[in-house]
Amino acid sequence: MKNSDGRRLNGEAEEEDDDEEDMNIEAWERSYAEDRSWEALQEDESGRLRPIDESIISHAQYRRRLRARSLTATTARIQKGLIRYLYIVIDLSRAATEMDFRPSRMAVVARQVGAFIREFFDQNPLSQVGLVTIKDGIAHCLTDLGGSPESHVKALTGKLECSGDSSLQNALDLVHGLLNQIPSYGHREVLILYSALSTCDPGDIMETIQKCKKSKIRCSVIGLSAEMFICKHLCQETGGSYSVALDESHLKELILEHAPPPPAIAEFAIANLIKMGFPQRAAEGSISICSCHKEAKVGVGYTCPRCKARVCDLPTECRICGLQLVSSPHLARSYHHLFPIAPFDEVPPSHLKDLHNRSQSTCFGCQQSLLSPGNKPGLCVACPKCKKYFCLDCDIYIHESLHNCPGCESLRHSNPVATNEE
């Protein structure tokens, strides 16, 4: 009896200890424990765990972003800023060490900014990006304006330390001094990823905001904690956008919304003639002094047609004569933003069930079957003009890389007489 009572008492004590441990669980840990989110994971070929419906989720986010972009382009004839000078300001104060974004806000922001930079240069080949960090109340220039994504991504993958408070005014003063030297044809933009709930400023930040507004600098803010009045006021005064991220996927979606060229500010919506040079590619074994790094370089480079100076990457501005150096593919890729392809319409599964023709049950782009295993209808889209069916991967490739509908191009080349009559 005593032993049994002793075991019973020990069991009651263990239950009380378990209850105390449950009370000490953090809020984010409790949500994971109750939702059983690990059941929605599967192992891929490399042994990594990934969400089961990752492709469907990413494609839904992509189509939502594409639809919003198409609506803004079709509502009015809007002039866009194709030559953009963007500074990304990253808050590295002690608030960036919070773990509400796993593993921390700083790690998530660095990863998403690296993906955004590659997407930015893919859609804006004539633009340039720079990185600025805020910590200990001081703004530091991490990388200068440049057209190569590798240097910026390398700086983000380095050791980034978080400490001190955040100063929004110091960041705006630094960015204003750097962007104030940009030529008039360039569109000046600032994207601030802000983690703190306060700002420690040495002076009147309202004067700094008005100074940025006078210099036509568009400031946008993405918050990682909560909405702040000063951030919202900054975006309203300068014509930018303000939003607060709910989770990592929402943060990724908000950042990628800044990749396409925005509408030009009224004062910049005028015709400007820009002098551009198309440099020749130097031989691989040539040795010359690079004007970018101010040192001798061996290998592939580009020679300025005006002053014969050497540069490493394109597009860029010649450090010697100031000529804008680009290549013809850069101009061609920028042209696609003026006349984008209309988003494809989603095909209901009932339409696929009635298809008996093989040409209608396969993707017109990659010729893969649109039917899932067991001849069940899968997800697909159709071009609103040529009515050809495409899979989800081809839909993304056509709108993001190809910028031409294969179905419409095949009809145009197969019937040139009808096209000329139209």
PDB file of N, CA, C and O in Angstrom, residues 213-282:
ATOM      1  N   LYS A 213      11.727  64.294 -49.540  1.00  0.00           N
ATOM      2  CA  LYS A 213      10.615  64.588 -50.452  1.00  0.00           C
ATOM      3  C   LYS A 213      11.017  65.617 -51.492  1.00  0.00           C
ATOM      4  O   LYS A 213      10.653  65.507 -52.676  1.00  0.00           O
ATOM      5  N   LYS A 214      11.774  66.616 -51.075  1.00  0.00           N
ATOM      6  CA  LYS A 214      12.219  67.645 -52.020  1.00  0.00           C
ATOM      7  C   LYS A 214      13.184  67.075 -53.043  1.00  0.00           C
ATOM      8  O   LYS A 214      13.202  67.520 -54.203  1.00  0.00           O
ATOM      9  N   SER A 215      13.977  66.079 -52.656  1.00  0.00           N
ATOM     10  CA  SER A 215      14.936  65.448 -53.576  1.00  0.00           C
ATOM     11  C   SER A 215      14.318  64.340 -54.410  1.00  0.00           C
ATOM     12  O   SER A 215      15.044  63.651 -55.135  1.00  0.00           O
ATOM     13  N   LYS A 216      12.990  64.149 -54.312  1.00  0.00           N
ATOM     14  CA  LYS A 216      12.268  63.150 -55.105  1.00  0.00           C
ATOM     15  C   LYS A 216      12.780  61.730 -54.823  1.00  0.00           C
ATOM     16  O   LYS A 216      12.991  60.938 -55.739  1.00  0.00           O
ATOM     17  N   ILE A 217      12.972  61.413 -53.539  1.00  0.00           N
ATOM     18  CA  ILE A 217      13.391  60.077 -53.132  1.00  0.00           C
ATOM     19  C   ILE A 217      12.172  59.323 -52.627  1.00  0.00           C
ATOM     20  O   ILE A 217      11.556  59.729 -51.628  1.00  0.00           O
ATOM     21  N   ARG A 218      11.823  58.259 -53.310  1.00  0.00           N
ATOM     22  CA  ARG A 218      10.670  57.455 -52.908  1.00  0.00           C
ATOM     23  C   ARG A 218      11.110  56.474 -51.808  1.00  0.00           C
ATOM     24  O   ARG A 218      11.961  55.608 -52.042  1.00  0.00           O
ATOM     25  N   CYS A 219      10.505  56.596 -50.631  1.00  0.00           N
ATOM     26  CA  CYS A 219      10.868  55.757 -49.486  1.00  0.00           C
ATOM     27  C   CYS A 219       9.734  54.786 -49.187  1.00  0.00           C
ATOM     28  O   CYS A 219       8.588  55.202 -49.007  1.00  0.00           O
ATOM     29  N   SER A 220      10.066  53.507 -49.101  1.00  0.00           N
ATOM     30  CA  SER A 220       9.110  52.463 -48.743  1.00  0.00           C
ATOM     31  C   SER A 220       9.655  51.712 -47.533  1.00  0.00           C
ATOM     32  O   SER A 220      10.868  51.529 -47.397  1.00  0.00           O
ATOM     33  N   VAL A 221       8.750  51.263 -46.664  1.00  0.00           N
ATOM     34  CA  VAL A 221       9.131  50.603 -45.419  1.00  0.00           C
ATOM     35  C   VAL A 221       8.356  49.299 -45.294  1.00  0.00           C
ATOM     36  O   VAL A 221       7.151  49.253 -45.564  1.00  0.00           O
ATOM     37  N   ILE A 222       9.064  48.246 -44.896  1.00  0.00           N
ATOM     38  CA  ILE A 222       8.446  46.972 -44.538  1.00  0.00           C
ATOM     39  C   ILE A 222       8.805  46.702 -43.080  1.00  0.00           C
ATOM     40  O   ILE A 222       9.974  46.511 -42.751  1.00  0.00           O
ATOM     41  N   GLY A 223       7.798  46.719 -42.213  1.00  0.00           N
ATOM     42  CA  GLY A 223       8.025  46.490 -40.799  1.00  0.00           C
ATOM     43  C   GLY A 223       7.978  45.017 -40.445  1.00  0.00           C
ATOM     44  O   GLY A 223       7.255  44.238 -41.069  1.00  0.00           O
ATOM     45  N   LEU A 224       8.759  44.630 -39.442  1.00  0.00           N
ATOM     46  CA  LEU A 224       8.783  43.247 -38.990  1.00  0.00           C
ATOM     47  C   LEU A 224       8.173  43.070 -37.602  1.00  0.00           C
ATOM     48  O   LEU A 224       8.110  41.946 -37.103  1.00  0.00           O
ATOM     49  N   SER A 225       7.732  44.151 -36.972  1.00  0.00           N
ATOM     50  CA  SER A 225       7.174  44.032 -35.623  1.00  0.00           C
ATOM     51  C   SER A 225       5.742  44.564 -35.578  1.00  0.00           C
ATOM     52  O   SER A 225       4.803  43.787 -35.430  1.00  0.00           O
ATOM     53  N   ALA A 226       5.561  45.864 -35.699  1.00  0.00           N
ATOM     54  CA  ALA A 226       4.232  46.470 -35.644  1.00  0.00           C
ATOM     55  C   ALA A 226       4.265  47.786 -36.420  1.00  0.00           C
ATOM     56  O   ALA A 226       5.329  48.281 -36.795  1.00  0.00           O
ATOM     57  N   GLU A 227       3.091  48.330 -36.650  1.00  0.00           N
ATOM     58  CA  GLU A 227       2.998  49.569 -37.415  1.00  0.00           C
ATOM     59  C   GLU A 227       3.473  50.744 -36.571  1.00  0.00           C
ATOM     60  O   GLU A 227       3.146  50.858 -35.387  1.00  0.00           O
ATOM     61  N   MET A 228       4.235  51.640 -37.207  1.00  0.00           N
ATOM     62  CA  MET A 228       4.744  52.837 -36.553  1.00  0.00           C
ATOM     63  C   MET A 228       4.273  54.066 -37.318  1.00  0.00           C
ATOM     64  O   MET A 228       4.253  54.084 -38.544  1.00  0.00           O
ATOM     65  N   PHE A 229       3.924  55.104 -36.571  1.00  0.00           N
ATOM     66  CA  PHE A 229       3.402  56.313 -37.197  1.00  0.00           C
ATOM     67  C   PHE A 229       4.450  56.994 -38.066  1.00  0.00           C
ATOM     68  O   PHE A 229       4.164  57.439 -39.180  1.00  0.00           O
ATOM     69  N   ILE A 230       5.694  57.066 -37.571  1.00  0.00           N
ATOM     70  CA  ILE A 230       6.725  57.800 -38.303  1.00  0.00           C
ATOM     71  C   ILE A 230       7.051  57.110 -39.627  1.00  0.00           C
ATOM     72  O   ILE A 230       7.315  57.765 -40.646  1.00  0.00           O
ATOM     73  N   CYS A 231       7.010  55.778 -39.652  1.00  0.00           N
ATOM     74  CA  CYS A 231       7.261  55.052 -40.903  1.00  0.00           C
ATOM     75  C   CYS A 231       6.133  55.275 -41.897  1.00  0.00           C
ATOM     76  O   CYS A 231       6.364  55.456 -43.101  1.00  0.00           O
ATOM     77  N   LYS A 232       4.916  55.242 -41.394  1.00  0.00           N
ATOM     78  CA  LYS A 232       3.772  55.482 -42.274  1.00  0.00           C
ATOM     79  C   LYS A 232       3.786  56.907 -42.811  1.00  0.00           C
ATOM     80  O   LYS A 232       3.481  57.155 -43.988  1.00  0.00           O
ATOM     81  N   HIS A 233       4.137  57.869 -41.967  1.00  0.00           N
ATOM     82  CA  HIS A 233       4.215  59.266 -42.400  1.00  0.00           C
ATOM     83  C   HIS A 233       5.313  59.450 -43.448  1.00  0.00           C
ATOM     84  O   HIS A 233       5.133  60.189 -44.425  1.00  0.00           O
ATOM     85  N   LEU A 234       6.445  58.781 -43.269  1.00  0.00           N
ATOM     86  CA  LEU A 234       7.531  58.851 -44.249  1.00  0.00           C
ATOM     87  C   LEU A 234       7.082  58.350 -45.613  1.00  0.00           C
ATOM     88  O   LEU A 234       7.372  58.977 -46.650  1.00  0.00           O
ATOM     89  N   CYS A 235       6.372  57.237 -45.657  1.00  0.00           N
ATOM     90  CA  CYS A 235       5.922  56.675 -46.931  1.00  0.00           C
ATOM     91  C   CYS A 235       4.861  57.550 -47.592  1.00  0.00           C
ATOM     92  O   CYS A 235       4.855  57.712 -48.812  1.00  0.00           O
ATOM     93  N   GLN A 236       3.982  58.124 -46.793  1.00  0.00           N
ATOM     94  CA  GLN A 236       2.948  58.988 -47.363  1.00  0.00           C
ATOM     95  C   GLN A 236       3.538  60.257 -47.953  1.00  0.00           C
ATOM     96  O   GLN A 236       3.079  60.737 -49.007  1.00  0.00           O
ATOM     97  N   GLU A 237       4.545  60.824 -47.309  1.00  0.00           N
ATOM     98  CA  GLU A 237       5.133  62.071 -47.786  1.00  0.00           C
ATOM     99  C   GLU A 237       5.970  61.862 -49.044  1.00  0.00           C
ATOM    100  O   GLU A 237       6.013  62.733 -49.915  1.00  0.00           O
ATOM    101  N   THR A 238       6.641  60.737 -49.159  1.00  0.00           N
ATOM    102  CA  THR A 238       7.549  60.501 -50.287  1.00  0.00           C
ATOM    103  C   THR A 238       6.946  59.658 -51.399  1.00  0.00           C
ATOM    104  O   THR A 238       7.613  59.379 -52.392  1.00  0.00           O
ATOM    105  N   GLY A 239       5.694  59.207 -51.247  1.00  0.00           N
ATOM    106  CA  GLY A 239       5.052  58.428 -52.299  1.00  0.00           C
ATOM    107  C   GLY A 239       5.386  56.957 -52.297  1.00  0.00           C
ATOM    108  O   GLY A 239       5.162  56.278 -53.311  1.00  0.00           O
ATOM    109  N   GLY A 240       5.893  56.440 -51.184  1.00  0.00           N
ATOM    110  CA  GLY A 240       6.211  55.025 -51.099  1.00  0.00           C
ATOM    111  C   GLY A 240       5.074  54.209 -50.513  1.00  0.00           C
ATOM    112  O   GLY A 240       3.940  54.691 -50.371  1.00  0.00           O
ATOM    113  N   SER A 241       5.357  52.974 -50.176  1.00  0.00           N
ATOM    114  CA  SER A 241       4.360  52.063 -49.607  1.00  0.00           C
ATOM    115  C   SER A 241       4.856  51.568 -48.258  1.00  0.00           C
ATOM    116  O   SER A 241       6.056  51.391 -48.048  1.00  0.00           O
ATOM    117  N   TYR A 242       3.905  51.333 -47.359  1.00  0.00           N
ATOM    118  CA  TYR A 242       4.228  50.858 -46.011  1.00  0.00           C
ATOM    119  C   TYR A 242       3.405  49.617 -45.708  1.00  0.00           C
ATOM    120  O   TYR A 242       2.188  49.594 -45.948  1.00  0.00           O
ATOM    121  N   SER A 243       4.044  48.583 -45.193  1.00  0.00           N
ATOM    122  CA  SER A 243       3.364  47.339 -44.870  1.00  0.00           C
ATOM    123  C   SER A 243       4.117  46.658 -43.745  1.00  0.00           C
ATOM    124  O   SER A 243       5.288  46.939 -43.489  1.00  0.00           O
ATOM    125  N   VAL A 244       3.426  45.747 -43.067  1.00  0.00           N
ATOM    126  CA  VAL A 244       3.992  44.996 -41.950  1.00  0.00           C
ATOM    127  C   VAL A 244       3.886  43.514 -42.277  1.00  0.00           C
ATOM    128  O   VAL A 244       2.815  43.027 -42.648  1.00  0.00           O
ATOM    129  N   ALA A 245       5.000  42.793 -42.177  1.00  0.00           N
ATOM    130  CA  ALA A 245       5.038  41.370 -42.514  1.00  0.00           C
ATOM    131  C   ALA A 245       4.456  40.548 -41.370  1.00  0.00           C
ATOM    132  O   ALA A 245       4.748  40.795 -40.196  1.00  0.00           O
ATOM    133  N   LEU A 246       3.646  39.548 -41.733  1.00  0.00           N
ATOM    134  CA  LEU A 246       3.046  38.663 -40.745  1.00  0.00           C
ATOM    135  C   LEU A 246       3.928  37.450 -40.457  1.00  0.00           C
ATOM    136  O   LEU A 246       4.019  36.991 -39.325  1.00  0.00           O
ATOM    137  N   ASP A 247       4.555  36.904 -41.499  1.00  0.00           N
ATOM    138  CA  ASP A 247       5.441  35.755 -41.349  1.00  0.00           C
ATOM    139  C   ASP A 247       6.464  35.806 -42.476  1.00  0.00           C
ATOM    140  O   ASP A 247       6.517  36.785 -43.241  1.00  0.00           O
ATOM    141  N   GLU A 248       7.272  34.762 -42.596  1.00  0.00           N
ATOM    142  CA  GLU A 248       8.350  34.773 -43.587  1.00  0.00           C
ATOM    143  C   GLU A 248       7.813  34.757 -45.009  1.00  0.00           C
ATOM    144  O   GLU A 248       8.321  35.471 -45.880  1.00  0.00           O
ATOM    145  N   SER A 249       6.785  33.963 -45.280  1.00  0.00           N
ATOM    146  CA  SER A 249       6.221  33.928 -46.635  1.00  0.00           C
ATOM    147  C   SER A 249       5.600  35.266 -47.001  1.00  0.00           C
ATOM    148  O   SER A 249       5.715  35.723 -48.147  1.00  0.00           O
ATOM    149  N   HIS A 250       4.958  35.914 -46.035  1.00  0.00           N
ATOM    150  CA  HIS A 250       4.381  37.237 -46.304  1.00  0.00           C
ATOM    151  C   HIS A 250       5.480  38.269 -46.527  1.00  0.00           C
ATOM    152  O   HIS A 250       5.348  39.159 -47.376  1.00  0.00           O
ATOM    153  N   LEU A 251       6.576  38.159 -45.771  1.00  0.00           N
ATOM    154  CA  LEU A 251       7.711  39.063 -45.972  1.00  0.00           C
ATOM    155  C   LEU A 251       8.294  38.911 -47.364  1.00  0.00           C
ATOM    156  O   LEU A 251       8.616  39.905 -48.036  1.00  0.00           O
ATOM    157  N   LYS A 252       8.440  37.672 -47.830  1.00  0.00           N
ATOM    158  CA  LYS A 252       8.958  37.436 -49.174  1.00  0.00           C
ATOM    159  C   LYS A 252       8.054  38.056 -50.227  1.00  0.00           C
ATOM    160  O   LYS A 252       8.519  38.679 -51.195  1.00  0.00           O
ATOM    161  N   GLU A 253       6.756  37.921 -50.046  1.00  0.00           N
ATOM    162  CA  GLU A 253       5.814  38.492 -51.006  1.00  0.00           C
ATOM    163  C   GLU A 253       5.873  40.007 -51.021  1.00  0.00           C
ATOM    164  O   GLU A 253       5.815  40.636 -52.089  1.00  0.00           O
ATOM    165  N   LEU A 254       5.997  40.621 -49.836  1.00  0.00           N
ATOM    166  CA  LEU A 254       6.066  42.082 -49.762  1.00  0.00           C
ATOM    167  C   LEU A 254       7.340  42.624 -50.395  1.00  0.00           C
ATOM    168  O   LEU A 254       7.312  43.664 -51.070  1.00  0.00           O
ATOM    169  N   ILE A 255       8.455  41.935 -50.193  1.00  0.00           N
ATOM    170  CA  ILE A 255       9.713  42.409 -50.770  1.00  0.00           C
ATOM    171  C   ILE A 255       9.693  42.289 -52.283  1.00  0.00           C
ATOM    172  O   ILE A 255      10.130  43.198 -53.006  1.00  0.00           O
ATOM    173  N   LEU A 256       9.174  41.182 -52.804  1.00  0.00           N
ATOM    174  CA  LEU A 256       9.158  40.980 -54.252  1.00  0.00           C
ATOM    175  C   LEU A 256       8.222  41.950 -54.965  1.00  0.00           C
ATOM    176  O   LEU A 256       8.332  42.124 -56.179  1.00  0.00           O
ATOM    177  N   GLU A 257       7.302  42.573 -54.245  1.00  0.00           N
ATOM    178  CA  GLU A 257       6.441  43.569 -54.875  1.00  0.00           C
ATOM    179  C   GLU A 257       7.229  44.802 -55.315  1.00  0.00           C
ATOM    180  O   GLU A 257       6.757  45.558 -56.169  1.00  0.00           O
ATOM    181  N   HIS A 258       8.416  44.997 -54.772  1.00  0.00           N
ATOM    182  CA  HIS A 258       9.250  46.151 -55.139  1.00  0.00           C
ATOM    183  C   HIS A 258      10.210  45.837 -56.283  1.00  0.00           C
ATOM    184  O   HIS A 258      10.993  46.704 -56.669  1.00  0.00           O
ATOM    185  N   ALA A 259      10.168  44.620 -56.818  1.00  0.00           N
ATOM    186  CA  ALA A 259      11.061  44.271 -57.920  1.00  0.00           C
ATOM    187  C   ALA A 259      10.652  44.913 -59.248  1.00  0.00           C
ATOM    188  O   ALA A 259      11.503  45.447 -59.961  1.00  0.00           O
ATOM    189  N   PRO A 260       9.369  44.893 -59.647  1.00  0.00           N
ATOM    190  CA  PRO A 260       9.008  45.544 -60.920  1.00  0.00           C
ATOM    191  C   PRO A 260       9.188  47.053 -60.837  1.00  0.00           C
ATOM    192  O   PRO A 260       9.097  47.637 -59.750  1.00  0.00           O
ATOM    193  N   PRO A 261       9.425  47.713 -61.958  1.00  0.00           N
ATOM    194  CA  PRO A 261       9.584  49.176 -61.940  1.00  0.00           C
ATOM    195  C   PRO A 261       8.297  49.854 -61.496  1.00  0.00           C
ATOM    196  O   PRO A 261       7.213  49.530 -61.990  1.00  0.00           O
ATOM    197  N   PRO A 262       8.362  50.796 -60.577  1.00  0.00           N
ATOM    198  CA  PRO A 262       7.163  51.507 -60.118  1.00  0.00           C
ATOM    199  C   PRO A 262       6.800  52.629 -61.078  1.00  0.00           C
ATOM    200  O   PRO A 262       7.607  53.014 -61.937  1.00  0.00           O
ATOM    201  N   PRO A 263       5.591  53.185 -60.970  1.00  0.00           N
ATOM    202  CA  PRO A 263       5.246  54.364 -61.776  1.00  0.00           C
ATOM    203  C   PRO A 263       6.176  55.526 -61.459  1.00  0.00           C
ATOM    204  O   PRO A 263       6.581  55.734 -60.313  1.00  0.00           O
ATOM    205  N   ALA A 264       6.516  56.268 -62.490  1.00  0.00           N
ATOM    206  CA  ALA A 264       7.449  57.386 -62.313  1.00  0.00           C
ATOM    207  C   ALA A 264       6.767  58.545 -61.601  1.00  0.00           C
ATOM    208  O   ALA A 264       5.561  58.766 -61.736  1.00  0.00           O
ATOM    209  N   ILE A 265       7.537  59.291 -60.801  1.00  0.00           N
ATOM    210  CA  ILE A 265       7.026  60.500 -60.155  1.00  0.00           C
ATOM    211  C   ILE A 265       6.746  61.547 -61.227  1.00  0.00           C
ATOM    212  O   ILE A 265       7.401  61.590 -62.267  1.00  0.00           O
ATOM    213  N   ALA A 266       5.735  62.376 -60.974  1.00  0.00           N
ATOM    214  CA  ALA A 266       5.263  63.322 -61.989  1.00  0.00           C
ATOM    215  C   ALA A 266       6.384  64.198 -62.527  1.00  0.00           C
ATOM    216  O   ALA A 266       6.469  64.471 -63.719  1.00  0.00           O
ATOM    217  N   GLU A 267       7.277  64.650 -61.640  1.00  0.00           N
ATOM    218  CA  GLU A 267       8.368  65.523 -62.090  1.00  0.00           C
ATOM    219  C   GLU A 267       9.366  64.786 -62.965  1.00  0.00           C
ATOM    220  O   GLU A 267      10.097  65.405 -63.740  1.00  0.00           O
ATOM    221  N   PHE A 268       9.437  63.442 -62.851  1.00  0.00           N
ATOM    222  CA  PHE A 268      10.373  62.665 -63.656  1.00  0.00           C
ATOM    223  C   PHE A 268       9.735  62.126 -64.929  1.00  0.00           C
ATOM    224  O   PHE A 268      10.417  61.545 -65.757  1.00  0.00           O
ATOM    225  N   ALA A 269       8.418  62.262 -65.068  1.00  0.00           N
ATOM    226  CA  ALA A 269       7.712  61.695 -66.220  1.00  0.00           C
ATOM    227  C   ALA A 269       7.847  62.600 -67.434  1.00  0.00           C
ATOM    228  O   ALA A 269       6.873  63.058 -68.025  1.00  0.00           O
ATOM    229  N   ILE A 270       9.062  62.892 -67.818  1.00  0.00           N
ATOM    230  CA  ILE A 270       9.349  63.708 -68.990  1.00  0.00           C
ATOM    231  C   ILE A 270      10.358  62.965 -69.843  1.00  0.00           C
ATOM    232  O   ILE A 270      11.080  62.081 -69.372  1.00  0.00           O
ATOM    233  N   ALA A 271      10.387  63.318 -71.126  1.00  0.00           N
ATOM    234  CA  ALA A 271      11.294  62.648 -72.053  1.00  0.00           C
ATOM    235  C   ALA A 271      12.718  63.156 -71.851  1.00  0.00           C
ATOM    236  O   ALA A 271      12.966  64.365 -71.831  1.00  0.00           O
ATOM    237  N   ASN A 272      13.643  62.226 -71.691  1.00  0.00           N
ATOM    238  CA  ASN A 272      15.055  62.558 -71.512  1.00  0.00           C
ATOM    239  C   ASN A 272      15.892  61.728 -72.472  1.00  0.00           C
ATOM    240  O   ASN A 272      15.624  60.545 -72.669  1.00  0.00           O
ATOM    241  N   LEU A 273      16.870  62.364 -73.082  1.00  0.00           N
ATOM    242  CA  LEU A 273      17.819  61.650 -73.922  1.00  0.00           C
ATOM    243  C   LEU A 273      19.039  61.297 -73.079  1.00  0.00           C
ATOM    244  O   LEU A 273      19.658  62.165 -72.465  1.00  0.00           O
ATOM    245  N   ILE A 274      19.357  60.018 -73.013  1.00  0.00           N
ATOM    246  CA  ILE A 274      20.442  59.526 -72.180  1.00  0.00           C
ATOM    247  C   ILE A 274      21.543  58.992 -73.081  1.00  0.00           C
ATOM    248  O   ILE A 274      21.300  58.151 -73.954  1.00  0.00           O
ATOM    249  N   LYS A 275      22.750  59.487 -72.884  1.00  0.00           N
ATOM    250  CA  LYS A 275      23.896  58.984 -73.638  1.00  0.00           C
ATOM    251  C   LYS A 275      24.328  57.638 -73.059  1.00  0.00           C
ATOM    252  O   LYS A 275      24.571  57.532 -71.858  1.00  0.00           O
ATOM    253  N   MET A 276      24.411  56.652 -73.917  1.00  0.00           N
ATOM    254  CA  MET A 276      24.814  55.315 -73.501  1.00  0.00           C
ATOM    255  C   MET A 276      25.888  54.789 -74.429  1.00  0.00           C
ATOM    256  O   MET A 276      25.882  55.089 -75.631  1.00  0.00           O
ATOM    257  N   GLY A 277      26.784  54.033 -73.867  1.00  0.00           N
ATOM    258  CA  GLY A 277      27.833  53.400 -74.654  1.00  0.00           C
ATOM    259  C   GLY A 277      27.724  51.892 -74.589  1.00  0.00           C
ATOM    260  O   GLY A 277      27.348  51.324 -73.562  1.00  0.00           O
ATOM    261  N   PHE A 278      28.049  51.244 -75.697  1.00  0.00           N
ATOM    262  CA  PHE A 278      28.027  49.788 -75.790  1.00  0.00           C
ATOM    263  C   PHE A 278      29.473  49.300 -75.872  1.00  0.00           C
ATOM    264  O   PHE A 278      30.069  49.280 -76.948  1.00  0.00           O
ATOM    265  N   PRO A 279      30.059  48.944 -74.742  1.00  0.00           N
ATOM    266  CA  PRO A 279      31.490  48.604 -74.719  1.00  0.00           C
ATOM    267  C   PRO A 279      31.770  47.260 -75.378  1.00  0.00           C
ATOM    268  O   PRO A 279      30.909  46.380 -75.450  1.00  0.00           O
ATOM    269  N   GLN A 280      32.992  47.129 -75.850  1.00  0.00           N
ATOM    270  CA  GLN A 280      33.442  45.869 -76.422  1.00  0.00           C
ATOM    271  C   GLN A 280      34.044  44.989 -75.336  1.00  0.00           C
ATOM    272  O   GLN A 280      34.639  45.476 -74.372  1.00  0.00           O
ATOM    273  N   ARG A 281      33.886  43.701 -75.528  1.00  0.00           N
ATOM    274  CA  ARG A 281      34.410  42.743 -74.553  1.00  0.00           C
ATOM    275  C   ARG A 281      35.882  42.475 -74.846  1.00  0.00           C
ATOM    276  O   ARG A 281      36.248  42.148 -75.983  1.00  0.00           O
ATOM    277  N   ALA A 282      36.703  42.632 -73.821  1.00  0.00           N
ATOM    278  CA  ALA A 282      38.138  42.430 -73.990  1.00  0.00           C
ATOM    279  C   ALA A 282      38.472  40.947 -74.053  1.00  0.00           C
ATOM    280  O   ALA A 282      37.673  40.080 -73.666  1.00  0.00           O
TER     281      ALA A 282
END
